[in-house]
Coordinates of C-alpha atoms in Angstrom, one line a residue:
M1 CA 13.5 -56.6 -6.6
R2 CA 15.0 -58.0 -3.4
K3 CA 18.3 -56.2 -4.1
T4 CA 16.6 -53.0 -4.7
V5 CA 14.7 -53.1 -1.5
L6 CA 17.8 -54.0 0.3
L7 CA 19.7 -51.2 -1.1
L8 CA 17.0 -48.7 -0.3
S9 CA 16.9 -50.1 3.3
T10 CA 20.6 -49.7 3.5
L11 CA 20.4 -46.0 2.3
L12 CA 17.7 -45.2 4.8
L13 CA 19.7 -46.6 7.6
T14 CA 22.8 -44.8 6.5
L15 CA 21.0 -41.5 6.3
N16 CA 19.2 -42.1 9.7
A17 CA 22.7 -42.5 11.1
V18 CA 24.1 -39.4 9.5
L19 CA 21.0 -37.3 10.8
A20 CA 21.6 -38.7 14.2
Q21 CA 25.1 -37.4 14.2
T22 CA 24.5 -33.9 12.6
T23 CA 21.1 -33.0 14.2
E24 CA 21.1 -31.0 17.3
P25 CA 19.2 -33.0 20.0
S26 CA 16.0 -31.6 21.3
P27 CA 16.5 -29.5 24.3
P28 CA 14.9 -30.6 27.6
S29 CA 11.4 -29.5 27.9
N30 CA 12.3 -27.4 30.9
S31 CA 15.4 -25.6 29.5
P32 CA 15.4 -21.8 29.8
R33 CA 14.9 -21.2 26.1
V34 CA 12.0 -23.8 25.7
T35 CA 10.3 -22.4 28.7
L36 CA 10.7 -18.8 27.6
L37 CA 9.3 -19.7 24.1
R38 CA 6.4 -21.4 25.6
E39 CA 5.6 -18.5 28.1
V40 CA 5.7 -15.9 25.2
A41 CA 3.4 -18.1 22.8
E42 CA 0.8 -18.5 25.7
V43 CA 0.6 -14.7 26.1
Y44 CA -0.2 -14.2 22.4
K45 CA -2.4 -17.1 22.2
N46 CA -4.6 -15.9 25.0
L47 CA -4.9 -12.2 24.1
K48 CA -8.4 -10.9 24.8
S49 CA -7.5 -7.4 23.7
Y50 CA -4.4 -5.6 22.5
H51 CA -2.9 -2.2 21.6
F52 CA 0.3 -2.2 19.8
E53 CA 2.1 0.7 18.2
L54 CA 5.3 -0.1 16.3
L55 CA 7.7 0.8 13.7
R56 CA 8.5 -1.6 10.9
T57 CA 12.0 -1.1 9.0
T58 CA 13.0 -3.1 6.1
S59 CA 16.2 -2.8 4.2
N60 CA 17.8 -4.9 1.6
T61 CA 20.9 -5.1 -0.4
S62 CA 21.6 -6.9 -3.6
E63 CA 24.9 -7.1 -5.6
A64 CA 25.5 -8.7 -8.9
E65 CA 28.1 -8.0 -11.5
G66 CA 29.8 -5.3 -9.6
L67 CA 26.5 -3.4 -9.3
R68 CA 25.2 -2.8 -5.8
Q69 CA 21.5 -1.8 -5.0
E70 CA 20.3 -0.8 -1.5
G71 CA 16.9 0.0 -0.3
K72 CA 15.0 1.0 2.7
N73 CA 11.5 1.5 3.9
Q74 CA 9.7 2.5 7.1
E75 CA 6.1 1.8 8.1
R76 CA 4.3 2.8 11.4
F77 CA 1.5 0.8 12.6
T78 CA -1.2 1.0 15.3
L79 CA -3.1 -2.1 16.0
I80 CA -5.8 -2.3 18.5
G81 CA -8.2 -5.3 18.7
E82 CA -10.6 -6.9 21.1
A83 CA -12.2 -10.3 20.8
P84 CA -14.0 -11.5 18.6
A85 CA -13.5 -9.2 15.6
H86 CA -13.3 -5.6 16.8
Q87 CA -10.4 -4.0 15.0
H88 CA -8.7 -0.4 14.7
M89 CA -5.7 -0.3 12.7
T90 CA -3.7 2.5 11.0
L91 CA -0.8 2.5 8.7
T92 CA 1.6 5.5 7.9
T93 CA 4.2 5.4 5.2
V94 CA 5.9 8.1 3.2
G95 CA 3.2 10.5 2.0
S96 CA 0.3 8.1 2.8
Q97 CA -2.0 7.0 5.6
Y98 CA -4.6 4.3 6.0
L99 CA -7.3 3.5 8.6
L100 CA -9.2 0.3 8.8
V101 CA -12.0 0.1 11.5
S102 CA -14.5 -2.8 12.3
D103 CA -17.1 -3.3 15.0
G104 CA -17.5 -7.0 13.9
T105 CA -20.4 -6.2 11.6
T106 CA -19.5 -3.2 9.5
R107 CA -15.8 -2.3 8.4
W108 CA -14.7 1.0 7.3
H109 CA -11.6 1.9 5.1
Y110 CA -10.4 5.5 5.2
Q111 CA -7.8 7.3 3.2
P112 CA -7.2 10.7 4.7
A113 CA -5.3 12.0 1.5
R114 CA -8.3 11.3 -0.5
N115 CA -10.9 12.3 2.0
E116 CA -12.6 9.2 1.0
Y117 CA -13.9 6.2 3.0
T118 CA -15.9 3.0 2.2
K119 CA -18.4 1.2 4.5
V120 CA -18.9 -2.5 3.9
S121 CA -19.8 -5.8 5.5
A122 CA -17.1 -6.9 8.0
T123 CA -16.9 -10.1 5.8
T124 CA -16.2 -8.3 2.6
P125 CA -12.8 -8.7 1.0
L126 CA -10.3 -6.0 1.3
P127 CA -10.4 -3.3 -1.3
Q128 CA -8.2 -3.9 -4.4
S129 CA -7.2 -1.3 -6.8
T130 CA -8.5 -1.6 -10.4
S131 CA -5.1 -1.8 -11.7
G132 CA -4.6 -4.9 -10.0
G133 CA -2.4 -3.9 -7.1
S134 CA -3.5 -4.0 -3.4
Y135 CA -4.1 -1.1 -1.4
D136 CA -2.1 -0.9 1.9
F137 CA -5.3 -2.0 4.0
S138 CA -4.2 -5.6 3.3
N139 CA -0.6 -4.6 4.5
M140 CA -2.1 -3.8 7.9
V141 CA -4.0 -6.9 8.3
N142 CA -0.9 -9.0 7.0
Q143 CA 1.3 -7.3 9.4
R144 CA -1.0 -8.1 12.3
A145 CA -1.3 -11.8 11.3
V146 CA 2.5 -12.1 10.9
F147 CA 3.7 -11.0 14.2
L148 CA 0.5 -12.0 16.4
G149 CA 0.4 -15.4 14.5
S150 CA 4.3 -15.7 14.7
Y151 CA 4.5 -15.0 18.5
A152 CA 1.6 -17.2 19.3
N153 CA 3.5 -20.2 17.6
L154 CA 7.0 -19.2 18.6
T155 CA 8.7 -22.5 18.2
F156 CA 11.8 -23.5 16.3
D157 CA 12.6 -27.0 14.9
P158 CA 16.0 -28.0 16.4
R159 CA 16.7 -29.8 13.2
M160 CA 16.6 -26.3 11.4
F161 CA 17.4 -23.7 13.9
T162 CA 20.0 -23.2 16.9
V163 CA 18.1 -21.3 19.6
S164 CA 20.1 -19.6 22.7
V165 CA 19.4 -17.1 25.3
L166 CA 21.9 -14.3 25.0
G167 CA 21.4 -12.8 28.5
E168 CA 19.3 -9.8 29.9
E169 CA 19.4 -6.2 28.7
Q170 CA 17.8 -3.0 29.7
L171 CA 15.9 -1.9 26.6
K172 CA 15.2 1.9 26.1
V173 CA 11.6 2.5 25.0
G174 CA 10.8 6.2 24.9
E175 CA 11.6 7.3 28.6
R176 CA 11.1 3.7 29.9
S177 CA 13.7 1.1 30.6
I178 CA 12.4 -2.3 30.2
K179 CA 14.2 -5.4 31.6
C180 CA 14.4 -8.0 28.8
T181 CA 15.7 -11.3 28.0
V182 CA 17.4 -11.5 24.7
L183 CA 16.6 -14.7 22.6
Q184 CA 18.2 -15.7 19.2
A185 CA 17.3 -18.2 16.6
V186 CA 19.9 -18.9 13.9
S187 CA 19.1 -21.4 11.0
I188 CA 21.5 -24.3 10.6
R189 CA 23.1 -23.2 7.3
T190 CA 21.7 -25.0 4.2
G191 CA 23.6 -24.4 1.0
S192 CA 24.2 -20.7 0.6
S193 CA 21.5 -19.2 2.5
R194 CA 21.3 -18.3 6.4
T195 CA 18.3 -16.9 8.5
E196 CA 18.5 -15.4 12.1
R197 CA 16.0 -13.7 14.3
K198 CA 16.5 -12.0 17.7
F199 CA 13.9 -11.1 20.2
W200 CA 13.8 -8.8 23.4
V201 CA 11.3 -10.3 25.7
E202 CA 10.1 -8.5 28.8
N203 CA 10.8 -10.2 31.7
E204 CA 7.7 -9.4 33.5
R205 CA 4.8 -9.9 30.9
K206 CA 6.7 -12.2 28.5
V207 CA 5.8 -9.7 25.5
I208 CA 8.2 -8.8 22.8
W209 CA 9.2 -5.3 22.6
R210 CA 11.8 -5.6 19.6
E211 CA 12.6 -8.2 17.0
E212 CA 15.4 -8.2 14.4
G213 CA 15.5 -10.6 11.5
R214 CA 18.3 -11.0 9.0
S215 CA 18.5 -13.4 5.9
N216 CA 21.3 -13.7 3.3
S217 CA 21.5 -15.8 0.3
K218 CA 23.9 -16.3 -2.6
S219 CA 23.2 -17.6 -5.9
G220 CA 26.0 -17.6 -8.6
K221 CA 27.4 -14.3 -9.0
M222 CA 24.4 -12.6 -7.0
S223 CA 24.1 -11.9 -3.3
Y224 CA 21.1 -10.7 -1.5
V225 CA 20.7 -9.5 2.2
S226 CA 17.5 -8.6 3.9
N227 CA 17.0 -7.1 7.2
T228 CA 13.6 -6.4 9.0
S229 CA 13.0 -5.0 12.5
Y230 CA 9.8 -4.4 14.7
E231 CA 10.3 -1.7 17.3
F232 CA 7.4 -1.4 19.6
S233 CA 6.7 1.8 21.4
T234 CA 3.2 0.8 22.9
I235 CA 2.4 -2.6 24.3
K236 CA -1.1 -3.0 26.3
I237 CA -2.5 -6.3 26.6
N238 CA -5.8 -7.5 28.1
E239 CA -6.8 -4.0 29.2
P240 CA -10.3 -2.4 28.6
V241 CA -10.5 -0.8 25.3
S242 CA -13.0 2.0 24.4
D243 CA -15.9 1.0 21.9
T244 CA -15.4 4.2 20.2
L245 CA -12.3 3.0 18.6
F246 CA -14.3 0.3 16.8
S247 CA -16.7 2.8 14.8
F248 CA -15.7 5.4 12.3
T249 CA -17.2 9.0 12.1
P250 CA -16.3 10.9 8.9
G251 CA -15.2 14.6 9.0
E252 CA -16.9 17.3 7.2
K253 CA -14.7 17.0 4.2
D254 CA -14.9 13.1 3.9
N255 CA -17.0 11.5 1.3
E256 CA -18.3 7.8 1.2
V257 CA -17.6 6.1 -2.1
A258 CA -18.4 2.7 -3.3
E259 CA -14.8 1.8 -4.1
F260 CA -11.5 3.5 -4.2
K261 CA -10.3 4.6 -7.6
A262 CA -7.1 3.3 -8.8
P263 CA -3.8 4.8 -7.5
V264 CA -2.8 7.5 -10.0
R265 CA 0.2 6.4 -11.9
T266 CA 2.5 9.1 -13.0
S267 CA 4.1 8.9 -16.4
M268 CA 7.7 8.7 -16.4
T269 CA 8.2 10.4 -19.9
R270 CA 11.4 12.4 -20.0
V271 CA 10.8 16.2 -19.7
S272 CA 14.1 18.1 -20.2
L273 CA 14.1 21.3 -18.4
T274 CA 17.5 22.4 -20.1
G275 CA 17.4 26.1 -20.9
K276 CA 14.5 26.9 -18.7
D277 CA 14.4 29.1 -15.5
A278 CA 15.0 27.2 -12.3
L279 CA 12.0 27.3 -10.2
P280 CA 12.5 29.0 -6.7
F281 CA 11.9 27.1 -3.5
T282 CA 12.6 27.0 0.1
L283 CA 13.0 23.7 2.1
K284 CA 14.7 22.7 5.4
D285 CA 17.8 20.5 5.2
L286 CA 18.4 17.5 7.5
T287 CA 19.3 19.5 10.6
G288 CA 16.2 21.7 10.3
K289 CA 18.0 24.7 8.8
P290 CA 16.0 26.5 5.9
F291 CA 17.7 26.6 2.5
E292 CA 16.4 29.1 -0.2
L293 CA 17.6 28.4 -3.8
A294 CA 17.7 32.1 -4.5
S295 CA 20.5 32.4 -1.9
A296 CA 22.9 30.5 -4.0
K297 CA 23.0 32.8 -7.2
D298 CA 26.9 32.9 -6.9
K299 CA 27.1 29.4 -7.1
I300 CA 26.6 26.5 -9.6
V301 CA 23.9 24.4 -8.0
L302 CA 23.7 20.7 -8.6
L303 CA 20.2 19.4 -7.6
D304 CA 20.0 15.6 -7.0
F305 CA 16.5 14.1 -6.4
W306 CA 17.1 10.7 -4.7
A307 CA 15.8 8.2 -2.1
S308 CA 17.5 5.5 0.1
W309 CA 15.3 2.8 -1.5
C310 CA 16.3 3.7 -5.2
G311 CA 18.9 1.4 -6.4
P312 CA 20.2 3.6 -9.2
C313 CA 20.3 6.6 -6.8
V314 CA 22.4 4.7 -4.4
V315 CA 24.8 3.7 -7.2
E316 CA 25.2 7.2 -8.4
M317 CA 25.4 9.0 -5.0
P318 CA 29.3 8.1 -4.5
H319 CA 30.2 9.8 -7.7
I320 CA 28.1 13.0 -6.5
Q321 CA 30.0 12.9 -3.2
K322 CA 33.2 12.9 -5.1
L323 CA 32.3 15.9 -7.1
H324 CA 31.3 17.7 -3.8
E325 CA 34.7 17.1 -2.4
E326 CA 36.5 18.0 -5.5
F327 CA 34.6 21.1 -6.6
K328 CA 32.9 22.6 -3.4
D329 CA 35.7 25.2 -3.2
K330 CA 35.5 26.0 -6.9
G331 CA 31.9 27.3 -7.0
L332 CA 29.8 24.1 -7.0
L333 CA 27.1 23.6 -4.4
I334 CA 25.3 20.1 -4.3
I335 CA 22.0 19.9 -2.9
G336 CA 20.1 16.7 -2.5
V337 CA 16.3 16.6 -2.5
N338 CA 14.5 13.7 -0.6
N339 CA 10.9 13.1 0.4
E340 CA 11.3 10.2 2.8
E341 CA 11.0 10.4 6.6
L342 CA 13.7 12.6 8.2
E343 CA 15.3 9.9 10.2
I344 CA 15.7 7.6 7.1
A345 CA 17.4 10.2 4.9
R346 CA 19.5 11.4 7.8
E347 CA 20.7 8.0 8.9
F348 CA 21.5 7.0 5.2
M349 CA 23.6 10.0 4.6
K350 CA 25.4 9.6 8.1
D351 CA 26.1 5.9 7.3
K352 CA 27.4 6.4 3.8
G353 CA 29.6 9.3 5.1
Y354 CA 28.0 11.8 2.6
T355 CA 28.6 15.4 3.4
F356 CA 26.8 17.5 0.8
A357 CA 23.5 19.0 1.9
S358 CA 20.2 17.3 1.3
L359 CA 16.8 18.9 1.8
V360 CA 13.5 17.4 3.3
D361 CA 10.8 17.6 0.3
E362 CA 7.7 17.0 2.4
G363 CA 4.8 16.0 0.2
R364 CA 7.0 16.0 -3.0
A365 CA 6.3 19.8 -3.3
V366 CA 9.6 20.7 -5.1
A367 CA 9.7 17.3 -7.2
K368 CA 6.3 18.2 -8.4
Q369 CA 7.6 21.7 -9.4
Y370 CA 10.4 20.0 -11.5
Q371 CA 8.1 17.5 -13.0
V372 CA 10.2 14.7 -11.3
T373 CA 8.4 11.5 -12.0
G374 CA 11.5 9.0 -11.9
I375 CA 14.6 9.1 -10.0
P376 CA 17.6 9.7 -9.8
Q377 CA 17.4 13.2 -11.6
V378 CA 20.3 15.6 -11.7
L379 CA 20.0 19.2 -12.7
L380 CA 22.9 21.8 -13.0
I381 CA 21.8 25.3 -12.4
G382 CA 24.0 28.1 -13.7
R383 CA 24.7 31.6 -11.8
D384 CA 22.1 33.1 -14.2
G385 CA 19.4 30.9 -12.6
K386 CA 18.9 28.7 -15.8
V387 CA 19.1 24.9 -16.1
K388 CA 22.2 24.0 -18.0
W389 CA 22.1 20.3 -17.8
H390 CA 19.4 17.8 -16.9
S391 CA 19.8 14.1 -16.7
I392 CA 17.3 11.4 -15.7
G393 CA 18.3 7.8 -14.6
F394 CA 21.8 6.3 -14.0
G395 CA 23.8 3.9 -16.3
S396 CA 27.3 3.1 -17.5
G397 CA 29.3 6.2 -18.5
K398 CA 26.6 8.6 -16.7
E399 CA 29.3 9.4 -14.0
K400 CA 31.8 10.7 -16.8
E401 CA 28.9 12.7 -18.5
L402 CA 28.1 14.4 -15.1
R403 CA 31.7 15.3 -14.3
T404 CA 32.3 16.7 -17.7
A405 CA 29.0 18.8 -17.5
V406 CA 30.0 20.1 -14.1
E407 CA 33.3 21.2 -15.4
K408 CA 31.9 23.0 -18.4
V409 CA 29.2 24.8 -16.5
L410 CA 31.8 26.0 -13.8
N411 CA 33.8 27.3 -16.9
N412 CA 30.7 29.1 -18.2
E413 CA 30.6 26.6 -21.1
T414 CA 27.7 24.7 -22.7
P415 CA 27.7 20.9 -21.7
A416 CA 26.4 18.4 -24.2
P417 CA 22.9 17.2 -23.5
S418 CA 22.8 14.1 -21.2
S419 CA 22.3 10.5 -22.6
S420 CA 19.0 8.7 -21.6
F421 CA 19.2 5.9 -19.1
P422 CA 15.6 4.4 -19.3
S423 CA 16.6 1.1 -17.7
M424 CA 18.0 2.6 -14.6
V425 CA 15.3 5.0 -13.4
V426 CA 12.6 4.1 -11.0
P427 CA 9.3 5.8 -10.4
Q428 CA 9.2 8.5 -7.9
Q429 CA 7.1 7.7 -4.8

């Protein structure tokens, strides 16, 4: 027993010695970074009222066995609050909007797309869909807690993070230029993971106008990178807030319901449009220029329904770009169809260097016309206005099938039907 205790004591002393050598010492309590962190935390701890408007952008990239998947999502939040429990929050995503209002006693939840609202006690749990998934009301509440709670406790353990002040920067917010101090926290790498956060702190009020976070990890043959940014367009703190913001007045078409019905889940049953007439439509491209399908009668049109968050779409699109480069002067017109926010689609196409046109399908009007329930989907439309080939999903061998189909339709030949790729198709949002 004595030998065991002695051995453990020796191991502990050795471990402490190693930690003493490898752990960054705590910075002085009056160092610029510690002072700045403390000042920021005090501001957010002592908020009596606030009005924040921000854009949250998340993107991720995963790669395994040579297959790379990318996704991107943007959400706009308005978060207004006043002590003790007055709240007014909105969330806008692609095709959806949510409003939560509370006067501390009563809470309203409103979905404009449904023209429906609920009215409950402020202590009632947030609404849940009957299918088991949360509505995005909880997303608003969670995001409020994430950044308000995080900023009110903005400290970094020196044993886990290296924190530094990078300098000052004039941050452009709309028409304003705000003088900020840039602060960065980088995790001390453990194993194959790493995290870093960067903050733009207004020099005058010590509020955070921008945050960028990045984490990456690797396990075996799989790597994963995640990026999150918060860009604030409005920050008002400890200013008077109108009481009208904390009550809800329904419109003429709005109906009160006891609870929201579960979101409609669209079936992803394969519907082949091969041999049918292509339905006419007019949409604007990413520059705002209208495009009418009827104007392309002398071309073979390839319609690609895609999204930047759709992994299989992202994998397939380089093959579509190659077809565009090779056959654009031989009668092939490639048109992407995307229902995300204009800036997301435009930035994605620019970053990837894709030069074929893509259209903005606001409200999924054209996707619904073509019964698109899962993406990616590709249709080849002949000069006679009929669908010659229709493919859903992406998988091994799809790029060869697509190229062969394009060549045959350009030569007025009938291509073989597309294979099915059910494991590489995602629901259209």
